[in-house]
PDB file of C-alpha atoms in Angstrom:
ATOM      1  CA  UNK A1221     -15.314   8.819  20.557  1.00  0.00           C
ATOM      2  CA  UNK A1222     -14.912   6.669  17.324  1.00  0.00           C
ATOM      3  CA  UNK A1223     -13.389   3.526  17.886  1.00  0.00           C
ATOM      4  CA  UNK A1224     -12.275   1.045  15.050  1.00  0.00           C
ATOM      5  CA  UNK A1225     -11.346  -2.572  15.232  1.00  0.00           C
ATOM      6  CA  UNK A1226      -7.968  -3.566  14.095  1.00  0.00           C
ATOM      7  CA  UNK A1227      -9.310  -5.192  11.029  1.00  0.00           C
ATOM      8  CA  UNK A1228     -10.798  -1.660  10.333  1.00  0.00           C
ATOM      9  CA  UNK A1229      -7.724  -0.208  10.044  1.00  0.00           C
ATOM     10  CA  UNK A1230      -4.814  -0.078   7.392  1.00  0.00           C
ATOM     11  CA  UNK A1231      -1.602   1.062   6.947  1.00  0.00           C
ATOM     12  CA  UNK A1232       0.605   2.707   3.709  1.00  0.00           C
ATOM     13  CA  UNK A1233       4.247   1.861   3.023  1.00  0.00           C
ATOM     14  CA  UNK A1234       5.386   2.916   0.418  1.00  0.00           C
ATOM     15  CA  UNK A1235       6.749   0.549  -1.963  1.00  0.00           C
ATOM     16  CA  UNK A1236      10.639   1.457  -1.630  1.00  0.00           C
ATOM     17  CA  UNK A1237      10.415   1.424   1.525  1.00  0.00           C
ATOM     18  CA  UNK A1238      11.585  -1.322   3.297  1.00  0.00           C
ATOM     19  CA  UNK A1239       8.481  -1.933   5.496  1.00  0.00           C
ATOM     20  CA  UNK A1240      10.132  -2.383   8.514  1.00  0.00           C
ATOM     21  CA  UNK A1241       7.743   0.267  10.762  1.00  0.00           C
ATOM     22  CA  UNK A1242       4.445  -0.250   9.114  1.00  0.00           C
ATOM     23  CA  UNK A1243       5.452  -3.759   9.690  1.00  0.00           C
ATOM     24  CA  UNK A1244       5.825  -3.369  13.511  1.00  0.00           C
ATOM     25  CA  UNK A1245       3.259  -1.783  13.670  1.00  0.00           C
ATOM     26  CA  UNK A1246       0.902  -4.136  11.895  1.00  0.00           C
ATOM     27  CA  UNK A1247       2.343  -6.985  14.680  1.00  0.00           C
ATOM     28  CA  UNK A1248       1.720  -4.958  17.542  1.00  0.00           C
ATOM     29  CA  UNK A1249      -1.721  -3.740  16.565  1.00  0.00           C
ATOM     30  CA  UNK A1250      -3.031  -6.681  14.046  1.00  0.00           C
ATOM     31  CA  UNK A1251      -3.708  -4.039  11.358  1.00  0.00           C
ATOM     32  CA  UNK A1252      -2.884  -4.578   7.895  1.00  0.00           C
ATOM     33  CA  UNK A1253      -0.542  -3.034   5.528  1.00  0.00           C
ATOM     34  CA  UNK A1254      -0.829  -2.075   2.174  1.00  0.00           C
ATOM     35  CA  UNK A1255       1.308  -0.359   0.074  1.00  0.00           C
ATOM     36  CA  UNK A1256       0.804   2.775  -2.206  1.00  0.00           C
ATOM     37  CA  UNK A1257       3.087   3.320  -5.453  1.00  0.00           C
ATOM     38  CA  UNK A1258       5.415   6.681  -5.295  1.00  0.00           C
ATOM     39  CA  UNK A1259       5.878   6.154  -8.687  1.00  0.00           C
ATOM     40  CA  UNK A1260       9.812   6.979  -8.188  1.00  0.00           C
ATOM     41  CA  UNK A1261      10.620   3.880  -9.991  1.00  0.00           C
ATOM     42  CA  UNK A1262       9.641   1.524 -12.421  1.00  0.00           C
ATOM     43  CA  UNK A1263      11.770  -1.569 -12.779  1.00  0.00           C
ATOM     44  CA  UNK A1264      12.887  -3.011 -15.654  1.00  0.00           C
ATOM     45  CA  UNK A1265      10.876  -5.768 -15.321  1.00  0.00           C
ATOM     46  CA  UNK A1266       7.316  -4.176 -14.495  1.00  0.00           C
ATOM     47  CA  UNK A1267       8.617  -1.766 -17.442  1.00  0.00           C
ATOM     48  CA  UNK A1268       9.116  -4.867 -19.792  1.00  0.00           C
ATOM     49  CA  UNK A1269       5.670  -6.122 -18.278  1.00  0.00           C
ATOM     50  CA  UNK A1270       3.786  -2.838 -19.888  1.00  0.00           C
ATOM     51  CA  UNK A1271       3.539  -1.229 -16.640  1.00  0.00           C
ATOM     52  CA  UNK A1272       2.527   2.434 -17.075  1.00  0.00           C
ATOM     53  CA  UNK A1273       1.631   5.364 -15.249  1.00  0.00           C
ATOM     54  CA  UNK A1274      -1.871   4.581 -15.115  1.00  0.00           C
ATOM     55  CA  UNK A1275      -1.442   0.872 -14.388  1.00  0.00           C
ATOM     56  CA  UNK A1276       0.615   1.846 -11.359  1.00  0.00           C
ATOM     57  CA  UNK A1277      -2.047   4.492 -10.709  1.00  0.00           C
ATOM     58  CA  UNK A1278      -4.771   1.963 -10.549  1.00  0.00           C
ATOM     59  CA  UNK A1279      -2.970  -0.404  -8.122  1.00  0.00           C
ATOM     60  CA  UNK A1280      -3.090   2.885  -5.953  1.00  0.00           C
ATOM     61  CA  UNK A1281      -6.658   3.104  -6.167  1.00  0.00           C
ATOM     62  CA  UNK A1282      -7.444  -0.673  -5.032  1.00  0.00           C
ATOM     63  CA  UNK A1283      -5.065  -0.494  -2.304  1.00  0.00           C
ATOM     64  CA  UNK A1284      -7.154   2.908  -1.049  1.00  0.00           C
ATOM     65  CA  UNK A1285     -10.582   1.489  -1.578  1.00  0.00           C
ATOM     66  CA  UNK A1286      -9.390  -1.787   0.615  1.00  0.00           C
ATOM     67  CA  UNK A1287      -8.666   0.896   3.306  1.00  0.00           C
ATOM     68  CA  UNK A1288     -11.820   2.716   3.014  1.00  0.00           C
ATOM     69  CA  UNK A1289     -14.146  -0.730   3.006  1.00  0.00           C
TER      70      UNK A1289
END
């Protein structure tokens, strides 16, 4: 049976969201969250800010390779 330490372990929100489970769980378990872009908005600002598709996709990436280290 594989068993992780809570530091081993990481939880998605996704950026809409408002966090509020992956939060709770993070408390009661002393995992960390991270959060993954749906890429269902862009605001105006991170638009104005040259945020792009790929930028966006990129933040996805780190965010997976912190959960896989």
């Amino acid at each position: 049976k594989l068993k992780l330490s809570p530091k081993e372990i990481k939880i998605f929100k996704i950026e809409l969201s408002n966090g509020q489970i992956a939060r709770t769980i993070s408390e009661e378990t002393g995992t960390k969250v991270l959060t993954i872009q749906s890429m269902h908005n862009v605001s105006a600002e991170d638009f104005n800010n040259g945020e792009t598709y790929v930028s966006i996709m990129r933040k996805n990436v780190k965010a997976v390779k912190e959960a896989l280290q």
